[in-house]
């Protein structure tokens, strides 16, 4: 009787309490009653009241409130499971009589009646399923779990039919519950869901709603709290209101679980029936990331380059607030990329999306999305995410099949002021994206377009002076120019611009170009100018001239080890190399492209250049690379035969391993001598 009276008091309080805070204080008591009541009718009554009580639902609802209701049923189910696996009595209450799992689940589930909207039913059914089966608890018999999964899938399906076009709390709640319970549903129940209605609801809830990422507008509020600190630094305090907003956004139910939610979204993309909804999803994501980019561009923090953060941000910003912001933005990036991966996978396999009227435009949308998020991904590195690499390359491959549209796309993202290096880091970041993406398209573009659009965008970075902040963009510009020169139909273009490029290449190394990029650039230039390249027909002596320039510079170059370069110094070459060593290695890299007649001339010159290196470790590195070039399969049959003959019968081995013979009149005390050999002839005695 005491239990019934307490239950009546609880139900009366739920009906009469005016504020949600007071009603929420009653939820722990409700959880206890759900786990201890033995009368199915009382369980049904309490469950129904939790879904309909005015004190809980008559005010504006947010997902935090919904999650509290979900937690009530989840915790109660866990308690029921624990009570039946232990012999210890419950304190202060004990269950009036034993009730089986099936009866308990059925009694609580019957509380999801017509008095409450169907989307609230998912809170009840999802909470029970999570409580019994979440975290590998496996607390329900097979037949009961099947019924519970079916009930949840059916409730979700009916609730989705009632969701409006503009997703509100109903769609957000369905998204949250499915995100928590989707892994617990069988494949059969997953197949029953209406993904055509679910996918738009999830996208709007996660990215555009006030319970998600707010369409990216939260990023624009930060600027008002970024203030100048002593020492010409910026400060974004952890006690500022905007950092509280960012922390609150990151803690929201849908944002804090963006990883599982993006995988659920990708599954929905794979299973949606109407291809137009896939295109609509890409439009939603494009709008979100466009807003995100604009909001970031208007932020003072965007004026600071990554390499300058230690100089222009105070300690609190560097260690607390800014890392928290980038963690949230990084999660946004990964969630969008996972969805785009599913979109492109669907595009490749779906005949409707793979049509000429759809595929190139979806690819351009995906590339625009990646571009607008490049201020995030550029901090992580190009190879930080395999899924992002797939999205980028798949979109490029599809768009490359449509040269006219590819050219239009490149013109739409070209630098706003071609011929100038922008001062703002965000604009330079967009230029970097343009250079990295453009190097995949020269083959499908005309020579005129390559010159007008691609080379004109890359040349400003080639001609600029040394600047450590621009090293990555310099390398991207060099890569783009080399790709353009290497295309066969651009031979006239290469002949026109190659002198300028060669002059610039030697001017910027080693101060403004890494050793790796210089070697790659010079090797590519030799390959472009050597047969069977069309350029070799008009300028057959150019490879030898270029090698002569490198040879002369190497003889006069510094032997001091070069400092690590690039954004990841730990990834620099090991052991350290000097400018002289890099020039020597560049010459060795180019040997495999020379004609046999030129190769006979340059093999001994390369060997002599190796022996001119004073540092033993650097010299051995060059010898190993030289041997690899000769015997590693880089050369064809004729060149290999020439190398074998030079190495074995023309003194090549001795020249590489032991250096040139001692000049006449010079002593060589360090040379090898046979034990007991006759030394120099003793002067003749006058006696």
Short mmCIF file of C-alpha atoms in Angstrom, two decimals, residues 82-576:
data_model
loop_
_atom_site.label_atom_id
_atom_site.label_comp_id
_atom_site.label_asym_id
_atom_site.label_seq_id
_atom_site.Cartn_x
_atom_site.Cartn_y
_atom_site.Cartn_z
CA UNK A 82 20.67 -6.00 -12.27
CA UNK A 83 17.98 -6.77 -9.71
CA UNK A 84 17.35 -10.17 -11.25
CA UNK A 85 21.05 -11.07 -11.36
CA UNK A 86 21.74 -10.36 -7.68
CA UNK A 87 20.35 -11.78 -4.48
CA UNK A 88 20.83 -8.59 -2.46
CA UNK A 89 17.55 -6.85 -1.45
CA UNK A 90 16.87 -3.37 -2.81
CA UNK A 91 16.98 -0.49 -0.37
CA UNK A 92 14.81 1.36 0.49
CA UNK A 93 12.25 -0.36 -1.74
CA UNK A 94 11.80 -3.97 -2.70
CA UNK A 95 9.78 -5.18 -5.62
CA UNK A 96 6.31 -6.29 -4.57
CA UNK A 97 6.44 -9.43 -6.65
CA UNK A 98 8.54 -10.96 -9.33
CA UNK A 99 7.75 -9.88 -12.88
CA UNK A 100 9.31 -11.50 -15.92
CA UNK A 101 11.26 -9.55 -18.48
CA UNK A 102 8.63 -10.09 -21.14
CA UNK A 103 5.84 -8.85 -18.87
CA UNK A 104 7.88 -5.85 -17.73
CA UNK A 105 8.86 -4.85 -21.27
CA UNK A 106 5.28 -5.32 -22.48
CA UNK A 107 3.81 -3.33 -19.60
CA UNK A 108 6.20 -0.40 -20.04
CA UNK A 109 5.85 -0.44 -23.83
CA UNK A 110 2.08 -0.20 -23.54
CA UNK A 111 2.65 3.24 -22.06
CA UNK A 112 3.44 4.38 -25.62
CA UNK A 113 -0.22 4.90 -26.43
CA UNK A 114 -2.28 7.31 -28.50
CA UNK A 115 -2.15 9.98 -25.81
CA UNK A 116 1.40 10.94 -26.81
CA UNK A 117 2.97 11.71 -30.20
CA UNK A 118 4.68 8.82 -31.92
CA UNK A 119 8.12 10.44 -31.84
CA UNK A 120 8.02 10.28 -28.03
CA UNK A 121 7.42 6.54 -28.27
CA UNK A 122 10.94 6.16 -29.66
CA UNK A 123 12.31 7.54 -26.37
CA UNK A 124 10.54 4.83 -24.40
CA UNK A 125 11.30 1.90 -26.72
CA UNK A 126 14.85 3.07 -27.43
CA UNK A 127 15.59 3.50 -23.73
CA UNK A 128 14.40 -0.04 -22.93
CA UNK A 129 16.41 -1.56 -25.77
CA UNK A 130 19.55 0.30 -24.73
CA UNK A 131 19.12 -0.69 -21.11
CA UNK A 132 18.82 -4.42 -21.79
CA UNK A 133 21.04 -4.81 -24.84
CA UNK A 134 23.46 -1.86 -24.87
CA UNK A 135 27.17 -2.35 -24.15
CA UNK A 136 26.86 -6.09 -24.92
CA UNK A 137 24.63 -6.74 -21.92
CA UNK A 138 22.39 -9.17 -23.88
CA UNK A 139 19.80 -9.17 -21.11
CA UNK A 140 16.70 -10.13 -23.14
CA UNK A 141 15.70 -13.50 -24.53
CA UNK A 142 15.84 -13.68 -28.30
CA UNK A 143 12.08 -13.55 -28.92
CA UNK A 144 11.59 -10.53 -26.64
CA UNK A 145 14.45 -8.62 -28.26
CA UNK A 146 13.04 -9.27 -31.73
CA UNK A 147 9.66 -7.89 -30.64
CA UNK A 148 11.28 -4.84 -29.04
CA UNK A 149 13.40 -4.10 -32.12
CA UNK A 150 10.34 -4.44 -34.33
CA UNK A 151 8.36 -2.09 -32.10
CA UNK A 152 11.11 0.54 -32.20
CA UNK A 153 11.46 0.29 -35.98
CA UNK A 154 7.67 0.53 -36.37
CA UNK A 155 7.45 3.55 -34.05
CA UNK A 156 10.27 5.26 -35.92
CA UNK A 157 8.62 4.60 -39.25
CA UNK A 158 5.28 6.01 -38.11
CA UNK A 159 6.97 8.99 -36.47
CA UNK A 160 8.88 9.78 -39.68
CA UNK A 161 5.61 9.95 -41.60
CA UNK A 162 4.48 12.74 -39.26
CA UNK A 163 7.71 14.78 -39.48
CA UNK A 164 7.29 18.10 -41.26
CA UNK A 165 9.51 19.35 -44.07
CA UNK A 166 11.16 21.78 -41.66
CA UNK A 167 12.51 19.35 -39.09
CA UNK A 168 11.68 20.29 -35.49
CA UNK A 169 12.15 18.57 -32.18
CA UNK A 170 10.36 15.48 -33.49
CA UNK A 171 12.90 14.83 -36.24
CA UNK A 172 15.78 15.74 -33.92
CA UNK A 173 14.53 13.29 -31.30
CA UNK A 174 14.15 10.50 -33.86
CA UNK A 175 17.69 11.20 -35.08
CA UNK A 176 19.08 11.06 -31.55
CA UNK A 177 17.33 7.80 -30.62
CA UNK A 178 18.31 6.07 -33.85
CA UNK A 179 21.88 7.26 -33.42
CA UNK A 180 21.97 5.58 -30.00
CA UNK A 181 20.18 2.37 -30.97
CA UNK A 182 20.98 1.73 -34.64
CA UNK A 183 23.75 -0.76 -33.90
CA UNK A 184 21.29 -2.75 -31.78
CA UNK A 185 18.79 -3.19 -34.61
CA UNK A 186 18.94 -6.23 -36.88
CA UNK A 187 19.40 -5.87 -40.63
CA UNK A 188 15.78 -6.83 -41.13
CA UNK A 189 14.49 -3.99 -38.94
CA UNK A 190 16.94 -1.52 -40.50
CA UNK A 191 15.56 -2.36 -43.93
CA UNK A 192 12.07 -1.36 -42.80
CA UNK A 193 13.03 2.26 -42.15
CA UNK A 194 11.97 4.94 -44.64
CA UNK A 195 15.37 6.42 -45.46
CA UNK A 196 13.82 8.87 -47.92
CA UNK A 197 12.30 10.69 -44.95
CA UNK A 198 15.01 9.84 -42.44
CA UNK A 199 17.99 11.25 -44.39
CA UNK A 200 16.70 14.86 -44.71
CA UNK A 201 15.68 14.82 -41.06
CA UNK A 202 19.13 13.71 -39.94
CA UNK A 203 20.99 16.23 -42.11
CA UNK A 204 18.84 19.14 -40.97
CA UNK A 205 18.99 18.06 -37.34
CA UNK A 206 22.76 17.59 -37.23
CA UNK A 207 23.99 20.51 -39.34
CA UNK A 208 21.26 23.14 -39.62
CA UNK A 209 19.14 23.02 -36.46
CA UNK A 210 19.60 24.79 -33.13
CA UNK A 211 20.19 21.37 -31.55
CA UNK A 212 23.07 20.68 -33.92
CA UNK A 213 25.73 22.87 -35.53
CA UNK A 214 23.37 25.82 -36.15
CA UNK A 215 24.24 25.95 -39.83
CA UNK A 216 27.78 27.05 -38.92
CA UNK A 217 26.72 30.43 -37.51
CA UNK A 218 28.14 29.64 -34.05
CA UNK A 219 31.59 30.30 -35.53
CA UNK A 220 30.80 33.94 -36.24
CA UNK A 221 30.05 34.80 -32.63
CA UNK A 222 33.63 34.15 -31.52
CA UNK A 223 35.05 37.31 -33.05
CA UNK A 224 33.53 39.67 -30.46
CA UNK A 225 35.48 38.01 -27.63
CA UNK A 226 38.83 37.84 -29.42
CA UNK A 227 40.64 40.85 -27.99
CA UNK A 228 44.14 42.24 -28.11
CA UNK A 229 46.45 41.19 -25.28
CA UNK A 230 49.79 42.65 -24.15
CA UNK A 231 52.65 41.86 -26.50
CA UNK A 232 50.59 42.33 -29.70
CA UNK A 233 48.83 39.03 -29.20
CA UNK A 234 45.21 37.90 -29.47
CA UNK A 235 43.35 36.48 -26.48
CA UNK A 236 40.20 34.38 -26.47
CA UNK A 237 39.46 33.78 -22.83
CA UNK A 238 38.07 30.48 -21.54
CA UNK A 239 35.68 32.56 -19.40
CA UNK A 240 34.24 34.43 -22.37
CA UNK A 241 30.57 33.93 -23.33
CA UNK A 242 31.46 32.77 -26.83
CA UNK A 243 33.72 29.99 -25.57
CA UNK A 244 30.79 28.89 -23.44
CA UNK A 245 28.67 28.82 -26.61
CA UNK A 246 31.25 26.71 -28.43
CA UNK A 247 31.52 24.33 -25.47
CA UNK A 248 27.72 24.05 -25.32
CA UNK A 249 27.54 23.30 -29.05
CA UNK A 250 30.19 20.59 -28.70
CA UNK A 251 28.28 19.03 -25.78
CA UNK A 252 24.92 18.76 -27.57
CA UNK A 253 23.62 15.20 -28.02
CA UNK A 254 23.88 15.25 -31.80
CA UNK A 255 27.21 17.09 -31.99
CA UNK A 256 29.00 15.05 -29.33
CA UNK A 257 28.14 11.89 -31.30
CA UNK A 258 28.89 13.18 -34.80
CA UNK A 259 31.05 10.13 -35.55
CA UNK A 260 28.31 7.48 -35.17
CA UNK A 261 25.75 9.90 -36.61
CA UNK A 262 27.80 10.43 -39.78
CA UNK A 263 28.05 6.66 -40.25
CA UNK A 264 24.28 6.41 -39.85
CA UNK A 265 23.89 9.22 -42.39
CA UNK A 266 26.18 7.39 -44.81
CA UNK A 267 24.08 4.23 -44.37
CA UNK A 268 20.97 6.26 -45.15
CA UNK A 269 22.62 7.64 -48.31
CA UNK A 270 23.39 4.10 -49.43
CA UNK A 271 19.79 2.97 -48.91
CA UNK A 272 17.69 5.96 -49.95
CA UNK A 273 15.40 5.14 -52.87
CA UNK A 274 14.97 8.55 -54.47
CA UNK A 275 18.29 9.74 -56.00
CA UNK A 276 17.10 13.33 -55.81
CA UNK A 277 17.34 13.16 -52.02
CA UNK A 278 21.06 12.36 -52.36
CA UNK A 279 21.53 15.54 -54.40
CA UNK A 280 19.46 17.45 -51.84
CA UNK A 281 21.75 16.15 -49.10
CA UNK A 282 24.80 17.48 -50.93
CA UNK A 283 23.06 20.86 -51.29
CA UNK A 284 22.42 20.98 -47.54
CA UNK A 285 26.09 20.17 -46.80
CA UNK A 286 27.29 22.73 -49.35
CA UNK A 287 25.23 25.44 -47.71
CA UNK A 288 26.51 24.49 -44.26
CA UNK A 289 30.21 24.51 -45.16
CA UNK A 290 29.83 27.72 -47.19
CA UNK A 291 28.46 29.46 -44.12
CA UNK A 292 31.21 27.91 -42.01
CA UNK A 293 33.89 29.31 -44.31
CA UNK A 294 32.33 32.79 -44.42
CA UNK A 295 32.00 32.90 -40.64
CA UNK A 296 35.61 31.83 -40.21
CA UNK A 297 36.84 34.38 -42.75
CA UNK A 298 35.23 37.16 -40.70
CA UNK A 299 36.94 35.97 -37.51
CA UNK A 300 40.12 37.58 -36.17
CA UNK A 301 41.57 34.14 -35.53
CA UNK A 302 41.58 33.48 -39.28
CA UNK A 303 44.18 36.23 -39.71
CA UNK A 304 46.80 34.13 -37.92
CA UNK A 305 48.72 31.57 -39.94
CA UNK A 306 49.27 28.16 -38.38
CA UNK A 307 53.00 28.76 -38.11
CA UNK A 308 52.41 32.11 -36.37
CA UNK A 309 50.06 30.95 -33.61
CA UNK A 310 52.85 30.67 -31.05
CA UNK A 311 53.75 34.28 -31.74
CA UNK A 312 50.33 35.92 -31.98
CA UNK A 313 48.18 33.90 -29.52
CA UNK A 314 48.50 34.10 -25.76
CA UNK A 315 49.07 30.97 -23.67
CA UNK A 316 45.41 30.49 -22.64
CA UNK A 317 44.24 30.67 -26.24
CA UNK A 318 46.94 28.31 -27.49
CA UNK A 319 46.35 25.69 -24.81
CA UNK A 320 42.60 25.81 -24.06
CA UNK A 321 40.19 27.73 -26.25
CA UNK A 322 41.65 27.44 -29.76
CA UNK A 323 42.38 23.66 -29.48
CA UNK A 324 38.78 23.11 -28.32
CA UNK A 325 37.50 25.03 -31.34
CA UNK A 326 39.67 23.09 -33.78
CA UNK A 327 38.55 19.80 -32.25
CA UNK A 328 34.94 20.75 -32.96
CA UNK A 329 35.77 21.88 -36.50
CA UNK A 330 37.76 18.72 -37.11
CA UNK A 331 34.74 16.62 -36.10
CA UNK A 332 32.63 18.66 -38.53
CA UNK A 333 35.12 17.93 -41.31
CA UNK A 334 35.20 14.19 -40.69
CA UNK A 335 31.42 13.89 -40.47
CA UNK A 336 30.94 15.74 -43.76
CA UNK A 337 33.64 13.67 -45.48
CA UNK A 338 32.06 10.38 -44.36
CA UNK A 339 28.74 11.49 -45.83
CA UNK A 340 30.40 12.60 -49.09
CA UNK A 341 32.15 9.26 -49.37
CA UNK A 342 28.76 7.56 -49.33
CA UNK A 343 27.43 10.08 -51.87
CA UNK A 344 30.24 9.40 -54.33
CA UNK A 345 30.01 5.66 -53.77
CA UNK A 346 26.32 5.87 -54.58
CA UNK A 347 27.10 8.05 -57.61
CA UNK A 348 29.49 5.44 -59.01
CA UNK A 349 27.02 2.57 -58.59
CA UNK A 350 23.64 4.21 -59.19
CA UNK A 351 22.76 4.60 -62.91
CA UNK A 352 20.52 7.60 -62.17
CA UNK A 353 23.24 9.50 -60.29
CA UNK A 354 25.97 8.37 -62.71
CA UNK A 355 24.16 9.97 -65.65
CA UNK A 356 25.73 12.90 -67.46
CA UNK A 357 23.07 15.20 -66.08
CA UNK A 358 23.99 14.40 -62.48
CA UNK A 359 27.45 12.93 -61.88
CA UNK A 360 29.66 15.92 -62.86
CA UNK A 361 27.54 18.38 -60.91
CA UNK A 362 27.63 16.21 -57.77
CA UNK A 363 31.39 15.98 -58.18
CA UNK A 364 31.73 19.75 -58.46
CA UNK A 365 29.57 20.18 -55.37
CA UNK A 366 31.78 17.76 -53.45
CA UNK A 367 34.92 19.62 -54.53
CA UNK A 368 33.38 22.95 -53.53
CA UNK A 369 32.58 21.46 -50.12
CA UNK A 370 36.17 20.23 -49.70
CA UNK A 371 37.43 23.65 -50.76
CA UNK A 372 35.31 25.48 -48.21
CA UNK A 373 36.57 23.14 -45.49
CA UNK A 374 40.19 23.33 -46.60
CA UNK A 375 41.02 25.78 -43.84
CA UNK A 376 40.42 22.82 -41.51
CA UNK A 377 41.88 19.94 -43.53
CA UNK A 378 45.03 21.87 -44.47
CA UNK A 379 46.02 21.89 -40.79
CA UNK A 380 45.80 18.10 -40.66
CA UNK A 381 47.75 17.28 -43.84
CA UNK A 382 46.65 15.95 -47.20
CA UNK A 383 46.90 12.30 -46.17
CA UNK A 384 45.38 12.58 -42.72
CA UNK A 385 42.15 10.87 -43.76
CA UNK A 386 41.87 8.04 -46.29
CA UNK A 387 38.18 8.79 -46.75
CA UNK A 388 38.92 12.41 -47.58
CA UNK A 389 41.52 11.29 -50.12
CA UNK A 390 38.93 8.97 -51.69
CA UNK A 391 36.34 11.75 -51.90
CA UNK A 392 38.83 14.14 -53.50
CA UNK A 393 40.20 11.70 -56.07
CA UNK A 394 36.83 10.16 -56.90
CA UNK A 395 35.28 13.57 -57.53
CA UNK A 396 38.26 14.59 -59.67
CA UNK A 397 38.08 11.35 -61.68
CA UNK A 398 34.41 11.84 -62.41
CA UNK A 399 34.79 15.51 -63.34
CA UNK A 400 37.79 14.76 -65.58
CA UNK A 401 35.42 12.96 -67.94
CA UNK A 402 33.79 16.31 -68.71
CA UNK A 403 36.55 18.73 -69.87
CA UNK A 404 34.25 21.71 -70.41
CA UNK A 405 32.73 21.41 -66.95
CA UNK A 406 36.18 20.80 -65.44
CA UNK A 407 37.41 24.06 -66.97
CA UNK A 408 34.33 25.89 -65.69
CA UNK A 409 34.94 24.49 -62.22
CA UNK A 410 38.57 25.58 -62.18
CA UNK A 411 37.61 29.06 -63.32
CA UNK A 412 35.06 29.26 -60.50
CA UNK A 413 37.69 28.54 -57.82
CA UNK A 414 40.70 30.29 -59.36
CA UNK A 415 42.51 32.89 -57.20
CA UNK A 416 40.56 36.11 -57.04
CA UNK A 417 43.60 38.18 -58.03
CA UNK A 418 45.78 36.11 -60.35
CA UNK A 419 49.36 37.33 -60.37
CA UNK A 420 49.42 38.35 -56.71
CA UNK A 421 50.01 36.43 -53.49
CA UNK A 422 47.14 37.26 -51.10
CA UNK A 423 48.02 38.55 -47.66
CA UNK A 424 45.21 36.79 -45.78
CA UNK A 425 45.90 33.19 -44.67
CA UNK A 426 42.42 32.02 -45.71
CA UNK A 427 42.92 33.29 -49.25
CA UNK A 428 46.32 31.58 -49.43
CA UNK A 429 44.68 28.40 -48.16
CA UNK A 430 42.15 28.56 -50.99
CA UNK A 431 45.00 29.14 -53.45
CA UNK A 432 46.70 26.02 -52.09
CA UNK A 433 43.54 24.01 -52.72
CA UNK A 434 43.36 25.35 -56.26
CA UNK A 435 46.98 24.40 -56.97
CA UNK A 436 46.62 20.92 -55.48
CA UNK A 437 43.40 20.16 -57.36
CA UNK A 438 44.44 21.76 -60.64
CA UNK A 439 47.41 19.45 -61.11
CA UNK A 440 44.95 16.62 -61.83
CA UNK A 441 43.35 18.38 -64.82
CA UNK A 442 46.04 19.60 -67.31
CA UNK A 443 45.64 16.47 -69.44
CA UNK A 444 42.01 17.30 -70.25
CA UNK A 445 42.55 21.05 -70.72
CA UNK A 446 43.81 22.84 -73.80
CA UNK A 447 47.26 24.43 -73.92
CA UNK A 448 45.70 27.88 -73.90
CA UNK A 449 43.72 27.10 -70.75
CA UNK A 450 46.75 25.58 -69.08
CA UNK A 451 48.73 28.74 -69.70
CA UNK A 452 46.01 31.24 -68.97
CA UNK A 453 44.52 29.58 -65.91
CA UNK A 454 47.04 27.24 -64.31
CA UNK A 455 50.47 28.68 -65.02
CA UNK A 456 49.32 32.23 -64.36
CA UNK A 457 48.13 31.15 -60.92
CA UNK A 458 51.33 29.25 -60.10
CA UNK A 459 54.00 31.69 -61.35
CA UNK A 460 53.54 34.30 -58.58
CA UNK A 461 54.51 31.73 -55.98
CA UNK A 462 57.52 30.60 -58.02
CA UNK A 463 58.89 34.14 -58.30
CA UNK A 464 58.39 35.15 -54.68
CA UNK A 465 61.24 35.41 -52.22
CA UNK A 466 61.97 33.05 -49.38
CA UNK A 467 59.12 32.76 -46.90
CA UNK A 468 58.80 29.81 -44.55
CA UNK A 469 55.03 30.34 -44.27
CA UNK A 470 54.59 29.70 -47.99
CA UNK A 471 56.77 26.61 -48.40
CA UNK A 472 53.84 24.23 -48.88
CA UNK A 473 52.24 26.52 -51.46
CA UNK A 474 55.59 26.91 -53.26
CA UNK A 475 55.87 23.15 -53.57
CA UNK A 476 52.29 22.91 -54.83
CA UNK A 477 53.02 25.59 -57.44
CA UNK A 478 56.16 23.75 -58.60
CA UNK A 479 54.20 20.49 -58.85
CA UNK A 480 51.49 22.14 -60.94
CA UNK A 481 53.99 23.72 -63.33
CA UNK A 482 55.81 20.42 -63.78
CA UNK A 483 52.55 18.59 -64.50
CA UNK A 484 51.63 21.18 -67.13
CA UNK A 485 55.07 20.91 -68.76
CA UNK A 486 54.92 17.10 -68.77
CA UNK A 487 51.71 16.88 -70.83
CA UNK A 488 52.66 15.97 -74.44
CA UNK A 489 50.38 18.51 -76.10
CA UNK A 490 51.98 21.26 -74.00
CA UNK A 491 55.46 20.89 -75.55
CA UNK A 492 55.37 24.37 -77.07
CA UNK A 493 54.18 25.74 -73.76
CA UNK A 494 57.06 24.00 -71.98
CA UNK A 495 59.61 25.36 -74.44
CA UNK A 496 58.27 28.87 -73.89
CA UNK A 497 58.28 28.88 -70.08
CA UNK A 498 61.00 26.35 -69.22
CA UNK A 499 63.92 28.87 -69.16
CA UNK A 500 62.08 30.99 -66.61
CA UNK A 501 61.24 27.94 -64.54
CA UNK A 502 64.81 26.61 -64.55
CA UNK A 503 66.20 29.98 -63.55
CA UNK A 504 63.67 30.25 -60.76
CA UNK A 505 64.29 26.66 -59.62
CA UNK A 506 67.96 27.35 -58.95
CA UNK A 507 67.15 30.74 -57.43
CA UNK A 508 64.81 29.42 -54.73
CA UNK A 509 66.81 26.34 -53.71
CA UNK A 510 67.73 25.68 -50.94
CA UNK A 511 66.20 28.65 -49.09
CA UNK A 512 62.65 28.34 -50.34
CA UNK A 513 62.36 24.82 -51.71
CA UNK A 514 62.86 21.53 -49.91
CA UNK A 515 65.49 19.04 -51.03
CA UNK A 516 62.82 16.48 -51.91
CA UNK A 517 60.90 18.92 -54.09
CA UNK A 518 64.04 20.19 -55.83
CA UNK A 519 65.14 16.67 -56.75
CA UNK A 520 61.67 15.82 -58.02
CA UNK A 521 61.45 19.06 -59.99
CA UNK A 522 64.86 18.70 -61.65
CA UNK A 523 64.28 15.03 -62.46
CA UNK A 524 60.95 15.90 -64.06
CA UNK A 525 62.51 18.71 -66.08
CA UNK A 526 65.16 16.32 -67.47
CA UNK A 527 62.44 13.80 -68.29
CA UNK A 528 60.45 16.49 -70.11
CA UNK A 529 63.43 17.59 -72.18
CA UNK A 530 64.86 14.12 -72.96
CA UNK A 531 63.64 11.75 -75.70
CA UNK A 532 60.99 10.64 -76.49
CA UNK A 533 59.55 13.99 -75.35
CA UNK A 534 58.49 16.24 -78.28
CA UNK A 535 60.65 19.00 -76.79
CA UNK A 536 63.78 16.90 -77.40
CA UNK A 537 63.24 17.15 -81.17
CA UNK A 538 63.75 20.91 -81.15
CA UNK A 539 66.32 21.22 -78.34
CA UNK A 540 68.31 17.96 -78.15
CA UNK A 541 71.19 19.47 -76.13
CA UNK A 542 69.02 20.86 -73.35
CA UNK A 543 69.38 17.87 -70.94
CA UNK A 544 73.18 18.03 -71.11
CA UNK A 545 73.13 21.78 -70.61
CA UNK A 546 70.95 21.44 -67.51
CA UNK A 547 73.18 18.70 -66.09
CA UNK A 548 76.21 20.88 -66.70
CA UNK A 549 74.60 23.67 -64.72
CA UNK A 550 73.89 21.32 -61.81
CA UNK A 551 77.42 19.89 -62.00
CA UNK A 552 79.05 23.32 -61.82
CA UNK A 553 76.79 24.46 -58.97
CA UNK A 554 77.51 21.27 -57.02
CA UNK A 555 81.26 21.84 -57.22
CA UNK A 556 80.83 25.29 -55.66
CA UNK A 557 77.88 24.50 -53.35
CA UNK A 558 77.96 24.53 -49.57
CA UNK A 559 78.69 21.31 -47.69
CA UNK A 560 76.86 22.48 -44.57
CA UNK A 561 73.83 20.28 -43.70
CA UNK A 562 70.52 21.90 -44.60
CA UNK A 563 68.04 22.62 -41.77
CA UNK A 564 64.75 20.67 -41.74
CA UNK A 565 62.05 22.31 -43.84
CA UNK A 566 58.29 22.05 -44.18
CA UNK A 567 55.41 21.80 -41.72
CA UNK A 568 56.64 18.45 -40.39
CA UNK A 569 60.36 18.74 -39.65
CA UNK A 570 60.40 15.26 -38.14
CA UNK A 571 59.62 13.90 -41.62
CA UNK A 572 62.70 15.50 -43.15
CA UNK A 573 65.42 13.45 -44.80
CA UNK A 574 67.75 11.36 -42.64
CA UNK A 575 70.70 11.54 -42.50
CA UNK A 576 71.01 15.31 -43.08
#
